[in-house]
Short mmCIF file of C-alpha atoms (C1' of nucleotides) in Angstrom, two decimals:
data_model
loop_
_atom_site.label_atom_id
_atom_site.label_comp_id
_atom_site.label_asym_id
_atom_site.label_seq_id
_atom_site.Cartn_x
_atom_site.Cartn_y
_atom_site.Cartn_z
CA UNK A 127 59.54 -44.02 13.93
CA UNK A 128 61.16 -42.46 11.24
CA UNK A 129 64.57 -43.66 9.94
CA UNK A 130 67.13 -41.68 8.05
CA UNK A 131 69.53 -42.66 6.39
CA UNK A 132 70.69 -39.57 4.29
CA UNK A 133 73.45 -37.71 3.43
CA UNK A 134 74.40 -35.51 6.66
CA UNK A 135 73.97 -32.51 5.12
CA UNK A 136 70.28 -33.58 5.36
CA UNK A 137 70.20 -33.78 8.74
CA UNK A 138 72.12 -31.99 11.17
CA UNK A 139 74.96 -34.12 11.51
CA UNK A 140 77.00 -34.52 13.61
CA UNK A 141 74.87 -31.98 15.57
CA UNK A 142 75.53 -28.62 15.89
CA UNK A 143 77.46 -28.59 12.40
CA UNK A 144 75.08 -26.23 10.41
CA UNK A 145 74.73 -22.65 10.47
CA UNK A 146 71.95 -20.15 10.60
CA UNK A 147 72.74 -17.17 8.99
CA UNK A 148 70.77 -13.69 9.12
CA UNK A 149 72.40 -11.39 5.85
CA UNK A 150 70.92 -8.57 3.76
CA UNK A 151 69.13 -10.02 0.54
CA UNK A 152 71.88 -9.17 -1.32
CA UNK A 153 74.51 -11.37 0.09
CA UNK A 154 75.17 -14.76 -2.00
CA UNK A 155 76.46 -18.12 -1.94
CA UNK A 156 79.51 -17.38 -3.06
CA UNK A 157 80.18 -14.06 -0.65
CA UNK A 158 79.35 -17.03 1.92
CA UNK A 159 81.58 -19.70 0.88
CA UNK A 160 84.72 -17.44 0.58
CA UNK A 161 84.14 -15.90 4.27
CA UNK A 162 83.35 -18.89 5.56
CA UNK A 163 85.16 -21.74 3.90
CA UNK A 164 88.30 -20.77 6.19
CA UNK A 165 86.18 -22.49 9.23
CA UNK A 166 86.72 -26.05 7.78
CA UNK A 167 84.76 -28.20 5.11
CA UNK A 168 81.29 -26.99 3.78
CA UNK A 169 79.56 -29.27 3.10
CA UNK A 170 76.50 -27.48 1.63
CA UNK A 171 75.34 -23.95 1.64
CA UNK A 172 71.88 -22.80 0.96
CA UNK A 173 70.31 -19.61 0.28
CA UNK A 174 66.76 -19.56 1.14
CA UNK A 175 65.00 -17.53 -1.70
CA UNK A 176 61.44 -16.56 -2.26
CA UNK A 177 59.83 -19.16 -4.81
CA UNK A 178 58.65 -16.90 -7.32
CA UNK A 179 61.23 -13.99 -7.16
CA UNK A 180 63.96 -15.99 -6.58
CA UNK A 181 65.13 -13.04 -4.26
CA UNK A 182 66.94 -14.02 -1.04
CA UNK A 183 64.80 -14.05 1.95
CA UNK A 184 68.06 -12.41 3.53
CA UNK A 185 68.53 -16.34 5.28
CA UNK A 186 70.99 -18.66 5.00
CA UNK A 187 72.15 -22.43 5.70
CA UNK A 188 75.97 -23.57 5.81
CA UNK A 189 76.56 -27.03 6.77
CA UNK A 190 79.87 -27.90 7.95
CA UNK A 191 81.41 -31.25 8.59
CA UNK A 192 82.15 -30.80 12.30
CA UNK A 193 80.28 -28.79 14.86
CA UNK A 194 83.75 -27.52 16.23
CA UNK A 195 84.13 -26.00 12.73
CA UNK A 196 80.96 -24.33 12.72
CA UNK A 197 81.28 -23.17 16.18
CA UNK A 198 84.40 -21.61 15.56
CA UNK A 199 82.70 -19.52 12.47
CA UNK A 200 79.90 -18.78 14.42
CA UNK A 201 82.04 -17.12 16.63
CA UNK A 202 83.92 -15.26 14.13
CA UNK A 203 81.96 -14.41 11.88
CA UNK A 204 78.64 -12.92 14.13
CA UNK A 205 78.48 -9.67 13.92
CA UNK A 206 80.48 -9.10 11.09
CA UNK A 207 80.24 -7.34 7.97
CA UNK A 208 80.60 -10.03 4.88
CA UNK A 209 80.23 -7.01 1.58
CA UNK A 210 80.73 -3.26 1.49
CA UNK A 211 77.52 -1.43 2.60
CA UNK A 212 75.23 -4.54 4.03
CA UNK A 213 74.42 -4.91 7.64
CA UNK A 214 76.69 -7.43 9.92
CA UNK A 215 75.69 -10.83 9.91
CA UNK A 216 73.81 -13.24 12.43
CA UNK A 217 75.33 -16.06 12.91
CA UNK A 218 73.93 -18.89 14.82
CA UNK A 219 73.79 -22.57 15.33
CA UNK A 220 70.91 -23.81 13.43
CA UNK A 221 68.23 -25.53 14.73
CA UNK A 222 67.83 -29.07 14.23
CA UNK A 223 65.24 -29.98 11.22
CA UNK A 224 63.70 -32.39 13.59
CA UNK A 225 63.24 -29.80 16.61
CA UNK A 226 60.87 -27.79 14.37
CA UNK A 227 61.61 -24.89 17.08
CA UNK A 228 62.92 -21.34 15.34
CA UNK A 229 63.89 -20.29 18.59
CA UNK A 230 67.91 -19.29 18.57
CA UNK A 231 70.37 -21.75 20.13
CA UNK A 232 71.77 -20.12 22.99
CA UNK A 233 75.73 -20.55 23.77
CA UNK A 234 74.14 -21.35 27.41
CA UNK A 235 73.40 -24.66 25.39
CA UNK A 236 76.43 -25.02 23.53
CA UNK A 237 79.31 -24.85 25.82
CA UNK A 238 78.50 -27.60 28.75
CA UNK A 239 79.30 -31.27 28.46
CA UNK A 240 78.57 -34.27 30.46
CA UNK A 241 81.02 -36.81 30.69
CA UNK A 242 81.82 -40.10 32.32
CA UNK A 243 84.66 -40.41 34.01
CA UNK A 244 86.23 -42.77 36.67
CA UNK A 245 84.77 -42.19 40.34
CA UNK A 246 88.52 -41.54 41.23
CA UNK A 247 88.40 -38.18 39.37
CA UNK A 248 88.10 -35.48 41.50
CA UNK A 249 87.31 -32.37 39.96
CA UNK A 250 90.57 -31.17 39.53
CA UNK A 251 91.56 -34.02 37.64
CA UNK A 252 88.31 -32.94 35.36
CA UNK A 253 89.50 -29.76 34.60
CA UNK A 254 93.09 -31.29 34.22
CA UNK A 255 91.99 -33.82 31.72
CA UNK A 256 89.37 -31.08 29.57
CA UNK A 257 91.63 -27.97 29.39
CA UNK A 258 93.47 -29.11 26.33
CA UNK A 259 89.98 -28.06 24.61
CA UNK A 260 89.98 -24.76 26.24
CA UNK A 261 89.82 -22.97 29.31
CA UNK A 262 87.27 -24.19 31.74
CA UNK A 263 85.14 -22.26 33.16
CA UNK A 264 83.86 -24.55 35.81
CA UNK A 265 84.08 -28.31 36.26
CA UNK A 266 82.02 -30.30 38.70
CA UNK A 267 81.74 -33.77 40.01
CA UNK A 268 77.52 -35.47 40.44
CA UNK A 269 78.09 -36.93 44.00
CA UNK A 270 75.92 -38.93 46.23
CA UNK A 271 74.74 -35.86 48.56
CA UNK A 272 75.42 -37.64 52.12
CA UNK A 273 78.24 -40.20 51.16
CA UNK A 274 80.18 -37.16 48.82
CA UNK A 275 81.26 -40.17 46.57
CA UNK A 276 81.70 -39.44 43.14
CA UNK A 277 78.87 -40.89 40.85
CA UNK A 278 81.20 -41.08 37.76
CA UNK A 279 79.68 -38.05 35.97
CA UNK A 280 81.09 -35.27 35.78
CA UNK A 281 80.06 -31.68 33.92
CA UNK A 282 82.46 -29.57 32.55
CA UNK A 283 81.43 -25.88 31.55
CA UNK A 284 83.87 -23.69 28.88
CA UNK A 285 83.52 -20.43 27.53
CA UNK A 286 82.88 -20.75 23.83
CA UNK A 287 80.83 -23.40 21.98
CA UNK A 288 83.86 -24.20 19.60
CA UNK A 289 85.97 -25.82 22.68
CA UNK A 290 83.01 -28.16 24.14
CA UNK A 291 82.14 -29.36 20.23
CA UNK A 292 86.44 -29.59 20.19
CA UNK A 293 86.18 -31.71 23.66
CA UNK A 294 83.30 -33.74 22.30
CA UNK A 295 85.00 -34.51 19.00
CA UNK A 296 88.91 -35.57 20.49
CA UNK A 297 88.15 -36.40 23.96
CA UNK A 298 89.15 -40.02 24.35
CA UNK A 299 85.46 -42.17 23.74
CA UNK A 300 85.55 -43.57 27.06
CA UNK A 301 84.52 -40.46 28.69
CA UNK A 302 81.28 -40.39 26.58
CA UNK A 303 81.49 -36.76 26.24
CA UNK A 304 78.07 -35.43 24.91
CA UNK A 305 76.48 -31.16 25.40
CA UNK A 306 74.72 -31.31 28.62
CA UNK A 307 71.40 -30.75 28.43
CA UNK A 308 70.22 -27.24 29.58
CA UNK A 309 69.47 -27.68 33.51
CA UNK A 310 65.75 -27.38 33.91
CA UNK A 311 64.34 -24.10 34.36
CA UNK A 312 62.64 -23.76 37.56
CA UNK A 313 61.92 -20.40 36.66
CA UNK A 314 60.93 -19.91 39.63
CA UNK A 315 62.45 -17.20 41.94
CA UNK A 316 65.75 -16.58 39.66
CA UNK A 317 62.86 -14.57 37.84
CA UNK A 318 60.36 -13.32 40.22
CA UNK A 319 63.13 -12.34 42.06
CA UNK A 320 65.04 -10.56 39.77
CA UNK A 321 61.70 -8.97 37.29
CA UNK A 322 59.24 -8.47 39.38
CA UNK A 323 59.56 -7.93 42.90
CA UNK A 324 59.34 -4.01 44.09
CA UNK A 325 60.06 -3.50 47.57
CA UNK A 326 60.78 -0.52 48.34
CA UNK A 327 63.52 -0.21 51.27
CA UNK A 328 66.33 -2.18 51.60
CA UNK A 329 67.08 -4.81 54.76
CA UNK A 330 69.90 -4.22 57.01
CA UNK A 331 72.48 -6.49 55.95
CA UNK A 332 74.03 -8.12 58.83
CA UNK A 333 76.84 -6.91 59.57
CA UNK A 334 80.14 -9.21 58.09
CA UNK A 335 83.17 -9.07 59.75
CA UNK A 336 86.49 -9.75 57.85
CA UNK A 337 87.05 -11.80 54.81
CA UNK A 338 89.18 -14.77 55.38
CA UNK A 339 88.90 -15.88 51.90
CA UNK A 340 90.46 -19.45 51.27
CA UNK A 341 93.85 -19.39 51.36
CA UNK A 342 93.99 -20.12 47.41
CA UNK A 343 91.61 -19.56 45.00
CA UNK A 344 90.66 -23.78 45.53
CA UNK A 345 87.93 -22.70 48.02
CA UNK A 346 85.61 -21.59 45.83
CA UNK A 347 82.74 -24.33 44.32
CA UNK A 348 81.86 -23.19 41.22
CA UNK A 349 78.60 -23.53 39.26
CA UNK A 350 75.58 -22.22 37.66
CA UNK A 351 72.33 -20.82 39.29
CA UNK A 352 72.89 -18.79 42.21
CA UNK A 353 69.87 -19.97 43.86
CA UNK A 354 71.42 -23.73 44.35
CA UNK A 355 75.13 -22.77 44.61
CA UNK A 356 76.78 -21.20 47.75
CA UNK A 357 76.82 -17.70 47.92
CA UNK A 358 78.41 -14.86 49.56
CA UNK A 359 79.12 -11.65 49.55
CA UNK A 360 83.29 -12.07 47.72
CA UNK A 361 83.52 -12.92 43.78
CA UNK A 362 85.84 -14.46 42.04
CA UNK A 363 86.37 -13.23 38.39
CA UNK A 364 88.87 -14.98 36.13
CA UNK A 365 90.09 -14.26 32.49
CA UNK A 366 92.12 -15.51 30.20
CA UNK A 367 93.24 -12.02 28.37
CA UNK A 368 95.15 -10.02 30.44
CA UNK A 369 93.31 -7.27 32.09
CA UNK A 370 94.26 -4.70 34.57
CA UNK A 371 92.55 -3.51 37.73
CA UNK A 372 90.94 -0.64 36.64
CA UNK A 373 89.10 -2.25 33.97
CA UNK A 374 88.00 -4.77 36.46
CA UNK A 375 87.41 -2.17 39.07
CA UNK A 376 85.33 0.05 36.76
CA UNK A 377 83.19 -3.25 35.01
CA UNK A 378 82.33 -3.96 38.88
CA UNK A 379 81.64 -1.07 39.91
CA UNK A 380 79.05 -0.51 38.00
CA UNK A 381 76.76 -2.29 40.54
CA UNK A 382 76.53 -0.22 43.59
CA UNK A 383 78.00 -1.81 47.00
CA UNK A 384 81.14 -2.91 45.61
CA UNK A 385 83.65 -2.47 48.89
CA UNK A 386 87.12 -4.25 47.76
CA UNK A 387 88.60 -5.43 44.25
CA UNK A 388 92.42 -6.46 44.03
CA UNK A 389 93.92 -8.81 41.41
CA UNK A 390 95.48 -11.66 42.40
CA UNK A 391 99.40 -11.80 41.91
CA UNK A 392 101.92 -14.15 41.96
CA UNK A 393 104.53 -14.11 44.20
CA UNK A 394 106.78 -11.96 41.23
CA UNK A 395 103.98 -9.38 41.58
CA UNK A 396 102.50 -11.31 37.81
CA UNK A 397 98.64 -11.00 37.06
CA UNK A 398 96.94 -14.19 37.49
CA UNK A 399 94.43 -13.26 35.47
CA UNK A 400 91.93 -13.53 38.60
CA UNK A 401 90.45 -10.48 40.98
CA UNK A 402 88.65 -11.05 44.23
CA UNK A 403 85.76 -8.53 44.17
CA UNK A 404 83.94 -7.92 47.86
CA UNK A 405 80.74 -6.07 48.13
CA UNK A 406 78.95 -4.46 50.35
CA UNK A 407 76.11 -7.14 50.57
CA UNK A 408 74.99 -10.26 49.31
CA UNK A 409 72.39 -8.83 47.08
CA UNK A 410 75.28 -7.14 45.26
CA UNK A 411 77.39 -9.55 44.60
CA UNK A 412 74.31 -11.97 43.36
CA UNK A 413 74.08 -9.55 41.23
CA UNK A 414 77.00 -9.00 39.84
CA UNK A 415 77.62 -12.71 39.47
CA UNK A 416 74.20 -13.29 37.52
CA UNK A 417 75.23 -9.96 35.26
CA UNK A 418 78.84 -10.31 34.56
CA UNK A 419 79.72 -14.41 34.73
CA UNK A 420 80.17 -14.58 31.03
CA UNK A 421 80.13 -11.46 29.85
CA UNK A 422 82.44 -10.74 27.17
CA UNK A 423 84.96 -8.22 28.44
CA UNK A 424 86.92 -7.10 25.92
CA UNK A 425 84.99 -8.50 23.57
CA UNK A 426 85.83 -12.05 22.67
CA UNK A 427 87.12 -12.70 26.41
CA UNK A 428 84.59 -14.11 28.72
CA UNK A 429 84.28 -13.47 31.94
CA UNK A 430 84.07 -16.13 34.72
CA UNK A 431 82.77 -15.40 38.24
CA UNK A 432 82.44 -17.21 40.62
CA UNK A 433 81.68 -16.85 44.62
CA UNK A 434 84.62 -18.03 46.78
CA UNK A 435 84.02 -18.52 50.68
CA UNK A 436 83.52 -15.02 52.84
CA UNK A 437 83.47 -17.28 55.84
CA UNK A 438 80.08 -16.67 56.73
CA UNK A 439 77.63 -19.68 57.15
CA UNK A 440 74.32 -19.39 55.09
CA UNK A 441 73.66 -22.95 54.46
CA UNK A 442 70.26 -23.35 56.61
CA UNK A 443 67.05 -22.91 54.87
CA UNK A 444 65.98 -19.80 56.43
CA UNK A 445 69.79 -18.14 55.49
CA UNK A 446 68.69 -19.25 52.34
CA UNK A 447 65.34 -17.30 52.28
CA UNK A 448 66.93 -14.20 53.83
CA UNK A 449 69.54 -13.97 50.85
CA UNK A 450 66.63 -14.33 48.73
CA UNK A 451 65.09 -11.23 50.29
CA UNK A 452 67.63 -9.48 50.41
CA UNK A 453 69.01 -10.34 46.69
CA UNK A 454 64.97 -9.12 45.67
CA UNK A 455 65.45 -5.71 47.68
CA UNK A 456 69.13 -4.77 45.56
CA UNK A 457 67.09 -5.91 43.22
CA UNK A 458 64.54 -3.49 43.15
CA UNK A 459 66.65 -0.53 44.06
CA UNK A 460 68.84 -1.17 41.70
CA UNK A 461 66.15 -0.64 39.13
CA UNK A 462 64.27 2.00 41.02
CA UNK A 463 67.47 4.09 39.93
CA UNK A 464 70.03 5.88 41.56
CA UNK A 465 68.92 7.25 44.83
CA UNK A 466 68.47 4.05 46.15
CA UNK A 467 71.62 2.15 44.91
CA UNK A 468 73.78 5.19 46.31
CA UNK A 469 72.80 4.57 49.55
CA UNK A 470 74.63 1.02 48.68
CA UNK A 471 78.18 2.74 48.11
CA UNK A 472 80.02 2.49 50.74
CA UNK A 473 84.15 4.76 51.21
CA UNK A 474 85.47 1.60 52.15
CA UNK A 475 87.35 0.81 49.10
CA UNK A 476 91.29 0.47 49.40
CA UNK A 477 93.79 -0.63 46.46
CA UNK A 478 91.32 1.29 44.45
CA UNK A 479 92.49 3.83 42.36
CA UNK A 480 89.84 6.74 41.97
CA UNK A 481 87.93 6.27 38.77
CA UNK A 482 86.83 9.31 36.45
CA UNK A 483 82.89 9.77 37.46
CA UNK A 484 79.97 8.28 35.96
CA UNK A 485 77.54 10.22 38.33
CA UNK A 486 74.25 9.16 36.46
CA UNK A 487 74.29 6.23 34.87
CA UNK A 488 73.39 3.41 36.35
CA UNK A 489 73.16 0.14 34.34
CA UNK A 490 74.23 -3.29 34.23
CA UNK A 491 75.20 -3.20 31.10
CA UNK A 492 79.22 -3.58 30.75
CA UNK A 493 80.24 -0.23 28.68
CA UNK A 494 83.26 -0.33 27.15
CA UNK A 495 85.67 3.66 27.55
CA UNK A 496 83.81 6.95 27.50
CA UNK A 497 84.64 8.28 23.98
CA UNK A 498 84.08 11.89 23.01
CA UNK A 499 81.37 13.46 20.54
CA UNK A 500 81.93 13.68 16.70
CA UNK A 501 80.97 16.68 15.36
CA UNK A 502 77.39 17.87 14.49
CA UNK A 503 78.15 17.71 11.13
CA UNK A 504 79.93 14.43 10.69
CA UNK A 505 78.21 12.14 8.01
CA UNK A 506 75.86 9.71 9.94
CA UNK A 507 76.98 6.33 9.11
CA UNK A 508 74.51 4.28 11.50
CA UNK A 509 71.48 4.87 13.15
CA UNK A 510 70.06 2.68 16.11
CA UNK A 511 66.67 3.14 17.00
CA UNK A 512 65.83 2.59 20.65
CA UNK A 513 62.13 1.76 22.77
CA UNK A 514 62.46 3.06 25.69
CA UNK A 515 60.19 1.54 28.61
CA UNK A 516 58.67 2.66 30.37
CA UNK A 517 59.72 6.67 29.83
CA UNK A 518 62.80 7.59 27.95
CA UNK A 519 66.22 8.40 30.28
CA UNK A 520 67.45 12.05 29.32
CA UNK A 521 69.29 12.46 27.02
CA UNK A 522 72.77 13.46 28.94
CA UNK A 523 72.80 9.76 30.05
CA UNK A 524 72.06 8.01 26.45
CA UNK A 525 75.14 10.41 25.28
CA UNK A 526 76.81 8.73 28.17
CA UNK A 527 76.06 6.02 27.17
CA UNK A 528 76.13 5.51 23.43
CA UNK A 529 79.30 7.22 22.89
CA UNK A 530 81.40 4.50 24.31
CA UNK A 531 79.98 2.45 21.08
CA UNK A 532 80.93 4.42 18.00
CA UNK A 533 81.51 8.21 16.91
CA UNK A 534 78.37 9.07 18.28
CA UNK A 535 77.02 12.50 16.80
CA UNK A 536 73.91 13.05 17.99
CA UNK A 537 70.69 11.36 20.45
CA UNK A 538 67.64 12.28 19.16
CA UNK A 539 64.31 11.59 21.26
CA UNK A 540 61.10 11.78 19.74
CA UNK A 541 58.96 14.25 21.23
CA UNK A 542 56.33 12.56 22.97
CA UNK A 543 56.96 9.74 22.07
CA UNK A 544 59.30 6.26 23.67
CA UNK A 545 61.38 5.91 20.91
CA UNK A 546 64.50 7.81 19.91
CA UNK A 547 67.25 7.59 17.27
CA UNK A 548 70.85 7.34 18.19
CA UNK A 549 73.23 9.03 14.96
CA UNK A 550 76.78 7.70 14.61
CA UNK A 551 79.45 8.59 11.96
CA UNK A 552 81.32 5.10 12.74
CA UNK A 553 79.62 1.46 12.55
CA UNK A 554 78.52 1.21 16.25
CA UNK A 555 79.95 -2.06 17.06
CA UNK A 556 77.16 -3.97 19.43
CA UNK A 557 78.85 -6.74 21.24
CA UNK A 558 77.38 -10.30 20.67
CA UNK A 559 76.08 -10.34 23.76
CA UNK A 560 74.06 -7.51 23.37
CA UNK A 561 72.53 -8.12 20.24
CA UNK A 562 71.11 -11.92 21.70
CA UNK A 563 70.35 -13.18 24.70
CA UNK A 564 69.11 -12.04 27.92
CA UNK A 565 71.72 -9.72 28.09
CA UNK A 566 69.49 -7.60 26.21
CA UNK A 567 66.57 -8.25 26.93
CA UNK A 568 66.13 -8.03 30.78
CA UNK A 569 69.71 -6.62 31.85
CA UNK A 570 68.26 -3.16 31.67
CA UNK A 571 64.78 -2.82 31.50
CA UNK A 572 64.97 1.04 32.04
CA UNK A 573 67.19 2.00 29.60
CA UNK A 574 66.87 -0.20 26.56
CA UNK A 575 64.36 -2.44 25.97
CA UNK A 576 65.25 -3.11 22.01
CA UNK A 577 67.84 -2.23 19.53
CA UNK A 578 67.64 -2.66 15.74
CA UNK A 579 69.93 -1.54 13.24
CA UNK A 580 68.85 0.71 10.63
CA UNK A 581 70.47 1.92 7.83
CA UNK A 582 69.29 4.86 6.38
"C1'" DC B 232 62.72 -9.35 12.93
"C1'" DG B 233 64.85 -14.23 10.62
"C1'" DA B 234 63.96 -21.06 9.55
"C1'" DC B 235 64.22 -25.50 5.74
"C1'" DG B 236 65.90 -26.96 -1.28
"C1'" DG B 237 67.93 -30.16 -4.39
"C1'" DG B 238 68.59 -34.81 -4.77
"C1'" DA B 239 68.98 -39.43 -3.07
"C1'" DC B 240 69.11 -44.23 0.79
"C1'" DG B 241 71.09 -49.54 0.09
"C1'" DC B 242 69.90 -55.56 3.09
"C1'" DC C 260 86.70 -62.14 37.04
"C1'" DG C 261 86.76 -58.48 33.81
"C1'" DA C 262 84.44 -56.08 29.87
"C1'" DC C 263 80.65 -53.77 28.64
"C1'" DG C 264 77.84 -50.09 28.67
"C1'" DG C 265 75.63 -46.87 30.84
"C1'" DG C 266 74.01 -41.00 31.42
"C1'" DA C 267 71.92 -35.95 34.62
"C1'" DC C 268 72.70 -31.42 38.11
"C1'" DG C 269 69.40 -30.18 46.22
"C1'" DC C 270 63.64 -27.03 45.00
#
DNA sequence: CGACGGGACGC
DNA sequence: CGACGGGACGC
């Protein structure tokens, strides 16, 4: 095949060290270098430009020396606004010359290794020995499925690309720490389940009794992909900033059948940065789990949920199926809007304090506070325009909505039309999340289907 | 939407 | 015997 044996900047190596940038035409190498030479060493920066006009194509290339370094810019620096009056920045790892894909590297891809390890470990001692890098998500042990022996591989999942390139780069060599490579995509019924399935009334769920969750938090196995991992009806959620209740309360709340949420204390009455959520029914909390494990809240903090044991036995194949069914049913009611999913709510919260109402909106979209209206004759700064699909929502909910995301002054539909214009007198600030990625894309498929900025 | 230049490897 | 090197997730 073919060999190369050129400087790295050539090639993408080490892997993972070169950027992808997305500017305005008028951003330049140097505005570049100086916001992003505080990352580490640059090794190269390149402005693609159009051959004849020599005008930027508005794309950009900076090569670092380590992927940790351009992780950690990536991170920073997405989103962000580099020179008075442009639009923020995309930043992304690039993708390998070789790969000859455009398609954007996901942090899905970025933030799981696979390492080695001795078949002693057990998966505490994985998360003991990885943490220096930054907080784990999830770490997990490949074992022979009827002996339970360790295999001597071991995954470990963090929250941001710039720790798993950090554990790669300082880990001690023996472990062999490489990124994982993405777990195959049965697409299968993650998908059908979750797009396309419209039932119309929702199964009884059997009834559960109590909820003798494991006496620690220990009880809980951890992983990706509901449809292979254990689930029940009680979440886990961990961060690392501090939250409080409420926020937690109000972020799960937002999908119907939520029945319990406390935060964990320490015997001093101290946050331990984890809340056990209950809900109503499994479909729920599948749910939730797919929508908020990983989501940024506040922004910068992810999110990691996780099932822990309700007790309940659902490990045969036909449990299995029935979950399935009745994950598809809150499924479609969620989506077929409100009526349905308040049929889901249940009185039977406790250690909950009463939240101001949100009567209308339903979405699985993580909004940050409600925030009032500027004025109607505030100077409109930003302007998103949204596709609606299939029908726009009225236009008391998109107020609702996109206040919480600037100084919103005005929603304007188009008569007749899908599409719609939402006028701010602040920068609307779109989390990462929700300007890539699936959460995008299919967390909402009634409300927004696509956002673009526009500056006009 | 928003993707690949300039210059050079080295027994 | 010990060092080396190997390497993948229940659908």
């Amino acid at each position: 095949m073919e060999e190369y044996n050129r400087p790295s900047s050539y090639l993408d190596d080490p892997p993972n060290s070169r950027l992808f940038l997305v500017t305005s035409k008028s951003i330049t190498e140097d505005i570049i270098r100086e916001r992003f030479c505080p990352f580490g060493e640059i090794q190269d920066i390149w402005v693609v430009k159009d051959k004849q006009t020599k005008e930027s194509k508005g794309v950009s290339f900076v090569k670092f020396a380590k992927s940790s370094q351009a992780c950690n810019a990536m991170e920073e620096m997405h989103g962000k606004c580099v020179a008075e009056g442009t639009k923020p920045i995309k930043v992304f790892i690039a993708q390998s010359r070789s790969s000859g894909s455009h398609r954007d590297v996901e942090d899905e891809e970025l933030t799981r290794i696979f390492v080695m390890i001795p078949k002693t470990f057990t998966e505490d001692d994985l998360k003991e020995t990885f943490k220096t890098y930054g907080d784990i998500e999830y770490a997990i042990i490949i074992k022979n499925k009827s002996t339970g022996e360790s295999k001597g591989l071991g995954y470990v999942r963090y929250h941001k690309p710039s720790q798993a390139a950090k554990a790669i780069e300082n880990c001690d060599k023996t472990f062999r720490a490489i990124l994982a490579e993405p777990r195959t995509k049965n697409a299968s019924v993650d998908n059908d389940y979750f797009s396309n399935q419209r039932s119309d009334h929702a199964g009884n769920e059997p009834g559960l009794s109590v909820y003798p969750f494991g006496a620690e938090s220990s009880s809980y196995t951890a992983g990706e992909g509901w449809n292979s991992e254990m689930i029940t009806r009680c979440l886990m959620v961990s961060s690392r900033m501090p939250v409080v209740q409420e926020q937690i309360y109000s972020l799960f709340d937002l999908i119907p059948g939520m029945e319990y949420c406390e935060m964990q204390r320490d015997q001093y009455g101290f946050s331990k940065g984890q809340a056990m959520i209950r809900y109503s029914n499994l479909g729920s909390a599948v749910y939730a789990r797919e929508k908020l494990n990983g989501f940024e809240y506040p922004p910068g903090n992810r999110l990691s949920v996780t099932f822990i044991d309700d007790g309940e036995d659902r490990t045969s194949p036909v449990g299995k199926m029935a979950m399935q069914l009745v994950a598809a049913q809150m499924m479609s009611m969620v989506w077929n809007g409100p009526s349905g999913a308040q049929l889901m709510k249940t009185s039977a919260g406790y250690a909950t304090p009463s939240m101001p109402q949100k009567p209308r909106v339903q979405t699985d979209v993580v909004l940050p506070s409600h925030k009032k209206l500027a004025s109607s004759d505030s100077v409109v700064k930003e302007r998103l325009f949204v596709i609606f699909n299939p029908t726009p929502l009225p236009v008391d909910i998109l107020e609702d909505v996109f206040c919480r995301f600037g100084s919103l002054v005005e929603v304007y539909l188009v008569p007749g039309r899908n599409v719609g214009y939402i006028k701010s007198c602040s920068l609307i600030h779109l989390k990462r999340s929700l300007t890539r990625g699936r959460e995008l894309t299919d967390a909402s498929p009634r409300l927004v289907k696509r956002l673009s900025d526009m500056t006009h």
